[in-house]
């Protein structure tokens, strides 16, 4: 049976079909110039294809029939490799078992992320929960083009009409003649064919794999220890570097006595590393292995010059933020007239929220392998910000980006950390490698941050103070909302400018509101580099927005779910997702009672982020001593067409766990020194605190949106709202800690 | 010279006996399945088995385990329980980033060796020392139950 032609067809540009990577690869790919071509030929031609804003979806099929899907995105746990494989395999009608995924090199000419480019970051990078949204059309088009060419090749080889051919599980069949063969058999002929100008992708009704269960491509290697992360790289003549950062931030090295370190067998070099704009530098010890390097680092006797060191404390930062929150800021959005007076029969909520700095604490601490050679630099890294890091290295070395080769690896988590806007840890690794090279080390250098180094090396989710004033009319409608955010911007903005990410979720406040005024103060003068973390501004704005709306419902005597539903009248997707979560959670029905002295309640929250809507209902038990347990979370998600439903669920589960950690975490500074160092004082959620989770996907035929981040924002406020249902007041300051005061 | 038995193989090391087993495995023996997460016995990523007991290899001097049987994730599949757990991990699609999972499986192996039918409370007690920042905990729990079930069958 031939494939139905759907109405969805796309004109393909030459670049869109451009494909192929892999030095010395015998494999063939859908290439430029209308022919399948050798990888090197493609790579050469790719160099002329100049576009920074369109990605290329890559497919390669070899004579054994193996399909290689090239991912320009990092696999850090979010399942993108599998998503790409699913799209390609379905469109090709391949057998999932014949598909493999390969990481793309860093190459801005071919792999710039279109979504990130559209919001001002023209890099090849992974972020904004954008991979599957971007790949939805491009990967399917690339695969459909490849399939069409294989069919043409089979028709030619067998001298039959292509329309009489069918494809199933990677085999092409001609029913009338009974002929059948795998993709690999047609590669040779396909190389001689012209790329079709127009390809047709499947209608969703024809999907065989998309929307079903496609086993994760990375799982087999992740259950037997064979998956390779940066931490696992060992190269010939490689040394491991462990660095001493200044205990008081931004202090510099006055002198170092390295004698004791150099006496340790296996220690080879001790190098001073000057600070960069976003990394601290210090003194690094290079040794044959990590343990010896760490021993050497600890044996250093460093005299730090603290004259430039930071003396700030978090308490001072918050004090300053609170003061700024009293002053009008730079306006992000203003519509309607703010009500100064509370209308007759109405209410007002005035509240100030404080949320701390947070460390990403990925399971794999930051690290990077750098080899400086005569002709360029080679890097081995789990790269989330590929071409930005490539460009930063090139700039630091005074070479061309093309001279910086990046070997992409799995990342042991990242949560945004490996997409540092300033390439901090990558540049520190480079600086160490340069210093070692000056001393005569010609081999690669693996910089390893131990957990303490990772926790204390800045780049935190910024701390914020939010001040809100919400005026309710007597009929329960929101008369006006004033919302002021104070904090550092996630990304540098010009003096006097505003940061859209700092107020995302506030400036687009979804609830029906008479008037809205959102302004902000940026405290970017602090020498505390910060960066995005999984779900970015929503990590803090949703705590504010979803608890004040809950409080508003309470003040006007409405049910927390029904009130939200009503005020979301302009956002039917949010309404539907909220309803699904509420229905599945049994919202409004009594909860099973807890043990003696326990009190139980539900809390609800919703948030659209990165185009995906997530609603969550948390069931909470408050124990007599003030400690609390989140027992169960029911989650509903609308992410458009769910390419891999099981991965969608996994990302919601993971987002819930990640967001629950916020209830107990904070990074604090005392006199310029970070107070936390490892998991004993920077707690993360553990098995015994993980709630039972239940994820429901809203059926949708819309184009997919991302799921890596949107599971995070609702959980914090859902828990705080459940708590408020029991104790009558809303927490405004995080972390909450292990227990709440009941007096 | 330190004599070690790793996954049934005799291995010798002539370095510092104080070096944690973790770094010996990873940097010297080339067995990188055992992961570094914290270095202070707070995360479980480095879990291996020594004579069938789960230990944090980041806190285990290599000189302290001479003559004992060391089992790492690389040999888990040769163990009946380890193989059952790996199969259940695949069936439940547990890993996300995967970085913690070697330690999770090695810890779960010890649990199932002791307790053939663990309750949720048993799992919490045995597994709460193993952090998963991707929060795959629900699936780990389900996979342990599943492996236990297949082992009892
Ligand atoms: S690395 Fe050993 S417990 Fe964390
Ligand atoms: S799977 Fe990422 S830390 Fe567990």
PDB file of N, CA, C and O in Angstrom, chain A residues 293-337:
ATOM      1  N   UNK A 293      45.003  14.981  41.998  1.00  0.00           N
ATOM      2  CA  UNK A 293      44.840  16.416  41.751  1.00  0.00           C
ATOM      3  C   UNK A 293      44.121  17.083  42.922  1.00  0.00           C
ATOM      4  O   UNK A 293      44.486  18.183  43.349  1.00  0.00           O
ATOM      5  N   UNK A 294      43.116  16.402  43.465  1.00  0.00           N
ATOM      6  CA  UNK A 294      42.377  16.967  44.599  1.00  0.00           C
ATOM      7  C   UNK A 294      43.270  17.042  45.834  1.00  0.00           C
ATOM      8  O   UNK A 294      43.242  18.037  46.579  1.00  0.00           O
ATOM      9  N   UNK A 295      44.066  15.999  46.052  1.00  0.00           N
ATOM     10  CA  UNK A 295      45.015  16.018  47.166  1.00  0.00           C
ATOM     11  C   UNK A 295      45.974  17.196  47.018  1.00  0.00           C
ATOM     12  O   UNK A 295      46.288  17.887  47.973  1.00  0.00           O
ATOM     13  N   UNK A 296      46.453  17.363  45.785  1.00  0.00           N
ATOM     14  CA  UNK A 296      47.390  18.452  45.513  1.00  0.00           C
ATOM     15  C   UNK A 296      46.741  19.803  45.763  1.00  0.00           C
ATOM     16  O   UNK A 296      47.332  20.692  46.382  1.00  0.00           O
ATOM     17  N   UNK A 297      45.531  19.942  45.302  1.00  0.00           N
ATOM     18  CA  UNK A 297      44.809  21.206  45.508  1.00  0.00           C
ATOM     19  C   UNK A 297      44.697  21.509  47.001  1.00  0.00           C
ATOM     20  O   UNK A 297      44.937  22.631  47.456  1.00  0.00           O
ATOM     21  N   UNK A 298      44.347  20.479  47.765  1.00  0.00           N
ATOM     22  CA  UNK A 298      44.156  20.700  49.199  1.00  0.00           C
ATOM     23  C   UNK A 298      45.482  20.971  49.927  1.00  0.00           C
ATOM     24  O   UNK A 298      45.482  21.502  51.039  1.00  0.00           O
ATOM     25  N   UNK A 299      46.586  20.595  49.288  1.00  0.00           N
ATOM     26  CA  UNK A 299      47.888  20.806  49.924  1.00  0.00           C
ATOM     27  C   UNK A 299      48.490  22.177  49.593  1.00  0.00           C
ATOM     28  O   UNK A 299      49.544  22.540  50.113  1.00  0.00           O
ATOM     29  N   UNK A 300      47.811  22.925  48.733  1.00  0.00           N
ATOM     30  CA  UNK A 300      48.340  24.240  48.365  1.00  0.00           C
ATOM     31  C   UNK A 300      48.248  25.195  49.557  1.00  0.00           C
ATOM     32  O   UNK A 300      47.279  25.157  50.322  1.00  0.00           O
ATOM     33  N   UNK A 301      49.254  26.025  49.658  1.00  0.00           N
ATOM     34  CA  UNK A 301      49.196  27.073  50.667  1.00  0.00           C
ATOM     35  C   UNK A 301      49.091  28.395  49.909  1.00  0.00           C
ATOM     36  O   UNK A 301      50.076  28.882  49.360  1.00  0.00           O
ATOM     37  N   UNK A 302      47.887  28.928  49.857  1.00  0.00           N
ATOM     38  CA  UNK A 302      47.653  30.111  49.019  1.00  0.00           C
ATOM     39  C   UNK A 302      47.428  31.334  49.900  1.00  0.00           C
ATOM     40  O   UNK A 302      46.638  31.296  50.854  1.00  0.00           O
ATOM     41  N   UNK A 303      48.133  32.382  49.573  1.00  0.00           N
ATOM     42  CA  UNK A 303      47.892  33.659  50.245  1.00  0.00           C
ATOM     43  C   UNK A 303      46.977  34.464  49.319  1.00  0.00           C
ATOM     44  O   UNK A 303      47.383  34.890  48.238  1.00  0.00           O
ATOM     45  N   UNK A 304      45.734  34.610  49.729  1.00  0.00           N
ATOM     46  CA  UNK A 304      44.764  35.313  48.885  1.00  0.00           C
ATOM     47  C   UNK A 304      44.796  36.809  49.171  1.00  0.00           C
ATOM     48  O   UNK A 304      44.776  37.222  50.336  1.00  0.00           O
ATOM     49  N   UNK A 305      44.820  37.574  48.157  1.00  0.00           N
ATOM     50  CA  UNK A 305      44.666  39.020  48.292  1.00  0.00           C
ATOM     51  C   UNK A 305      43.171  39.317  48.258  1.00  0.00           C
ATOM     52  O   UNK A 305      42.525  39.191  47.210  1.00  0.00           O
ATOM     53  N   UNK A 306      42.641  39.708  49.396  1.00  0.00           N
ATOM     54  CA  UNK A 306      41.189  39.874  49.498  1.00  0.00           C
ATOM     55  C   UNK A 306      40.738  41.313  49.298  1.00  0.00           C
ATOM     56  O   UNK A 306      39.571  41.639  49.516  1.00  0.00           O
ATOM     57  N   UNK A 307      41.666  42.143  48.850  1.00  0.00           N
ATOM     58  CA  UNK A 307      41.293  43.564  48.728  1.00  0.00           C
ATOM     59  C   UNK A 307      40.188  43.771  47.700  1.00  0.00           C
ATOM     60  O   UNK A 307      39.394  44.694  47.807  1.00  0.00           O
ATOM     61  N   UNK A 308      40.139  42.904  46.685  1.00  0.00           N
ATOM     62  CA  UNK A 308      39.067  43.015  45.696  1.00  0.00           C
ATOM     63  C   UNK A 308      37.943  42.012  45.973  1.00  0.00           C
ATOM     64  O   UNK A 308      37.010  41.865  45.204  1.00  0.00           O
ATOM     65  N   UNK A 309      38.089  41.296  47.066  1.00  0.00           N
ATOM     66  CA  UNK A 309      37.117  40.243  47.373  1.00  0.00           C
ATOM     67  C   UNK A 309      35.772  40.826  47.781  1.00  0.00           C
ATOM     68  O   UNK A 309      35.667  41.952  48.260  1.00  0.00           O
ATOM     69  N   UNK A 310      34.766  40.022  47.597  1.00  0.00           N
ATOM     70  CA  UNK A 310      33.410  40.428  47.912  1.00  0.00           C
ATOM     71  C   UNK A 310      33.212  40.398  49.431  1.00  0.00           C
ATOM     72  O   UNK A 310      33.743  39.514  50.105  1.00  0.00           O
ATOM     73  N   UNK A 311      32.449  41.332  49.940  1.00  0.00           N
ATOM     74  CA  UNK A 311      32.144  41.293  51.368  1.00  0.00           C
ATOM     75  C   UNK A 311      30.640  41.218  51.609  1.00  0.00           C
ATOM     76  O   UNK A 311      30.172  41.281  52.741  1.00  0.00           O
ATOM     77  N   UNK A 312      29.917  41.063  50.516  1.00  0.00           N
ATOM     78  CA  UNK A 312      28.448  41.074  50.596  1.00  0.00           C
ATOM     79  C   UNK A 312      27.905  39.884  51.371  1.00  0.00           C
ATOM     80  O   UNK A 312      28.488  38.814  51.378  1.00  0.00           O
ATOM     81  N   UNK A 313      26.760  40.084  51.961  1.00  0.00           N
ATOM     82  CA  UNK A 313      25.990  38.995  52.550  1.00  0.00           C
ATOM     83  C   UNK A 313      24.602  38.983  51.927  1.00  0.00           C
ATOM     84  O   UNK A 313      24.101  40.021  51.480  1.00  0.00           O
ATOM     85  N   UNK A 314      24.005  37.821  51.939  1.00  0.00           N
ATOM     86  CA  UNK A 314      22.669  37.713  51.355  1.00  0.00           C
ATOM     87  C   UNK A 314      21.686  38.628  52.086  1.00  0.00           C
ATOM     88  O   UNK A 314      20.797  39.209  51.473  1.00  0.00           O
ATOM     89  N   UNK A 315      21.872  38.764  53.383  1.00  0.00           N
ATOM     90  CA  UNK A 315      20.965  39.623  54.153  1.00  0.00           C
ATOM     91  C   UNK A 315      21.000  41.059  53.607  1.00  0.00           C
ATOM     92  O   UNK A 315      19.949  41.701  53.480  1.00  0.00           O
ATOM     93  N   UNK A 316      22.196  41.516  53.246  1.00  0.00           N
ATOM     94  CA  UNK A 316      22.306  42.878  52.695  1.00  0.00           C
ATOM     95  C   UNK A 316      21.640  42.958  51.327  1.00  0.00           C
ATOM     96  O   UNK A 316      21.013  43.963  50.981  1.00  0.00           O
ATOM     97  N   UNK A 317      21.817  41.916  50.560  1.00  0.00           N
ATOM     98  CA  UNK A 317      21.206  41.908  49.224  1.00  0.00           C
ATOM     99  C   UNK A 317      19.685  42.005  49.345  1.00  0.00           C
ATOM    100  O   UNK A 317      19.038  42.821  48.676  1.00  0.00           O
ATOM    101  N   UNK A 318      19.122  41.217  50.232  1.00  0.00           N
ATOM    102  CA  UNK A 318      17.663  41.259  50.389  1.00  0.00           C
ATOM    103  C   UNK A 318      17.196  42.597  50.962  1.00  0.00           C
ATOM    104  O   UNK A 318      16.146  43.117  50.583  1.00  0.00           O
ATOM    105  N   UNK A 319      17.977  43.148  51.850  1.00  0.00           N
ATOM    106  CA  UNK A 319      17.628  44.443  52.421  1.00  0.00           C
ATOM    107  C   UNK A 319      17.556  45.494  51.304  1.00  0.00           C
ATOM    108  O   UNK A 319      16.618  46.285  51.219  1.00  0.00           O
ATOM    109  N   UNK A 320      18.547  45.450  50.443  1.00  0.00           N
ATOM    110  CA  UNK A 320      18.573  46.386  49.312  1.00  0.00           C
ATOM    111  C   UNK A 320      17.384  46.136  48.382  1.00  0.00           C
ATOM    112  O   UNK A 320      16.724  47.072  47.928  1.00  0.00           O
ATOM    113  N   UNK A 321      17.121  44.867  48.097  1.00  0.00           N
ATOM    114  CA  UNK A 321      16.009  44.537  47.197  1.00  0.00           C
ATOM    115  C   UNK A 321      14.678  45.005  47.784  1.00  0.00           C
ATOM    116  O   UNK A 321      13.808  45.510  47.069  1.00  0.00           O
ATOM    117  N   UNK A 322      14.532  44.818  49.086  1.00  0.00           N
ATOM    118  CA  UNK A 322      13.276  45.253  49.727  1.00  0.00           C
ATOM    119  C   UNK A 322      13.104  46.757  49.594  1.00  0.00           C
ATOM    120  O   UNK A 322      12.009  47.254  49.345  1.00  0.00           O
ATOM    121  N   UNK A 323      14.197  47.479  49.747  1.00  0.00           N
ATOM    122  CA  UNK A 323      14.124  48.943  49.615  1.00  0.00           C
ATOM    123  C   UNK A 323      13.770  49.324  48.175  1.00  0.00           C
ATOM    124  O   UNK A 323      12.911  50.179  47.927  1.00  0.00           O
ATOM    125  N   UNK A 324      14.413  48.677  47.218  1.00  0.00           N
ATOM    126  CA  UNK A 324      14.103  48.953  45.808  1.00  0.00           C
ATOM    127  C   UNK A 324      12.647  48.641  45.491  1.00  0.00           C
ATOM    128  O   UNK A 324      12.009  49.324  44.684  1.00  0.00           O
ATOM    129  N   UNK A 325      12.133  47.610  46.139  1.00  0.00           N
ATOM    130  CA  UNK A 325      10.756  47.195  45.853  1.00  0.00           C
ATOM    131  C   UNK A 325       9.743  48.262  46.252  1.00  0.00           C
ATOM    132  O   UNK A 325       8.588  48.223  45.829  1.00  0.00           O
ATOM    133  N   UNK A 326      10.179  49.219  47.055  1.00  0.00           N
ATOM    134  CA  UNK A 326       9.273  50.311  47.457  1.00  0.00           C
ATOM    135  C   UNK A 326       9.263  51.443  46.429  1.00  0.00           C
ATOM    136  O   UNK A 326       8.428  52.329  46.493  1.00  0.00           O
ATOM    137  N   UNK A 327      10.218  51.411  45.505  1.00  0.00           N
ATOM    138  CA  UNK A 327      10.343  52.498  44.520  1.00  0.00           C
ATOM    139  C   UNK A 327       9.825  52.043  43.155  1.00  0.00           C
ATOM    140  O   UNK A 327      10.067  50.908  42.759  1.00  0.00           O
ATOM    141  N   UNK A 328       9.161  52.954  42.406  1.00  0.00           N
ATOM    142  CA  UNK A 328       8.739  52.581  41.052  1.00  0.00           C
ATOM    143  C   UNK A 328       9.943  52.147  40.218  1.00  0.00           C
ATOM    144  O   UNK A 328      11.027  52.723  40.333  1.00  0.00           O
ATOM    145  N   UNK A 329       9.748  51.145  39.394  1.00  0.00           N
ATOM    146  CA  UNK A 329      10.848  50.624  38.586  1.00  0.00           C
ATOM    147  C   UNK A 329      10.629  50.883  37.103  1.00  0.00           C
ATOM    148  O   UNK A 329       9.740  51.656  36.715  1.00  0.00           O
ATOM    149  N   UNK A 330      11.447  50.248  36.286  1.00  0.00           N
ATOM    150  CA  UNK A 330      11.281  50.346  34.838  1.00  0.00           C
ATOM    151  C   UNK A 330      10.116  49.462  34.416  1.00  0.00           C
ATOM    152  O   UNK A 330      10.042  48.291  34.781  1.00  0.00           O
ATOM    153  N   UNK A 331       9.259  50.029  33.596  1.00  0.00           N
ATOM    154  CA  UNK A 331       7.996  49.353  33.306  1.00  0.00           C
ATOM    155  C   UNK A 331       8.172  48.268  32.239  1.00  0.00           C
ATOM    156  O   UNK A 331       8.748  48.494  31.184  1.00  0.00           O
ATOM    157  N   UNK A 332       7.665  47.097  32.545  1.00  0.00           N
ATOM    158  CA  UNK A 332       7.654  46.009  31.559  1.00  0.00           C
ATOM    159  C   UNK A 332       6.337  45.977  30.810  1.00  0.00           C
ATOM    160  O   UNK A 332       6.298  45.729  29.615  1.00  0.00           O
ATOM    161  N   UNK A 333       5.257  46.169  31.530  1.00  0.00           N
ATOM    162  CA  UNK A 333       3.955  46.201  30.867  1.00  0.00           C
ATOM    163  C   UNK A 333       2.999  47.064  31.692  1.00  0.00           C
ATOM    164  O   UNK A 333       3.050  47.073  32.913  1.00  0.00           O
ATOM    165  N   UNK A 334       2.182  47.801  30.976  1.00  0.00           N
ATOM    166  CA  UNK A 334       1.217  48.658  31.659  1.00  0.00           C
ATOM    167  C   UNK A 334      -0.049  48.670  30.827  1.00  0.00           C
ATOM    168  O   UNK A 334      -0.021  49.038  29.659  1.00  0.00           O
ATOM    169  N   UNK A 335      -1.135  48.237  31.418  1.00  0.00           N
ATOM    170  CA  UNK A 335      -2.404  48.359  30.700  1.00  0.00           C
ATOM    171  C   UNK A 335      -3.532  48.644  31.685  1.00  0.00           C
ATOM    172  O   UNK A 335      -3.572  48.070  32.769  1.00  0.00           O
ATOM    173  N   UNK A 336      -4.383  49.565  31.319  1.00  0.00           N
ATOM    174  CA  UNK A 336      -5.484  49.946  32.186  1.00  0.00           C
ATOM    175  C   UNK A 336      -5.015  50.835  33.326  1.00  0.00           C
ATOM    176  O   UNK A 336      -3.844  51.209  33.410  1.00  0.00           O
ATOM    177  N   UNK A 337      -5.960  51.179  34.180  1.00  0.00           N
ATOM    178  CA  UNK A 337      -5.662  52.101  35.271  1.00  0.00           C
ATOM    179  C   UNK A 337      -5.654  51.354  36.594  1.00  0.00           C
ATOM    180  O   UNK A 337      -6.633  50.696  36.961  1.00  0.00           O
TER     181      UNK A 337
END
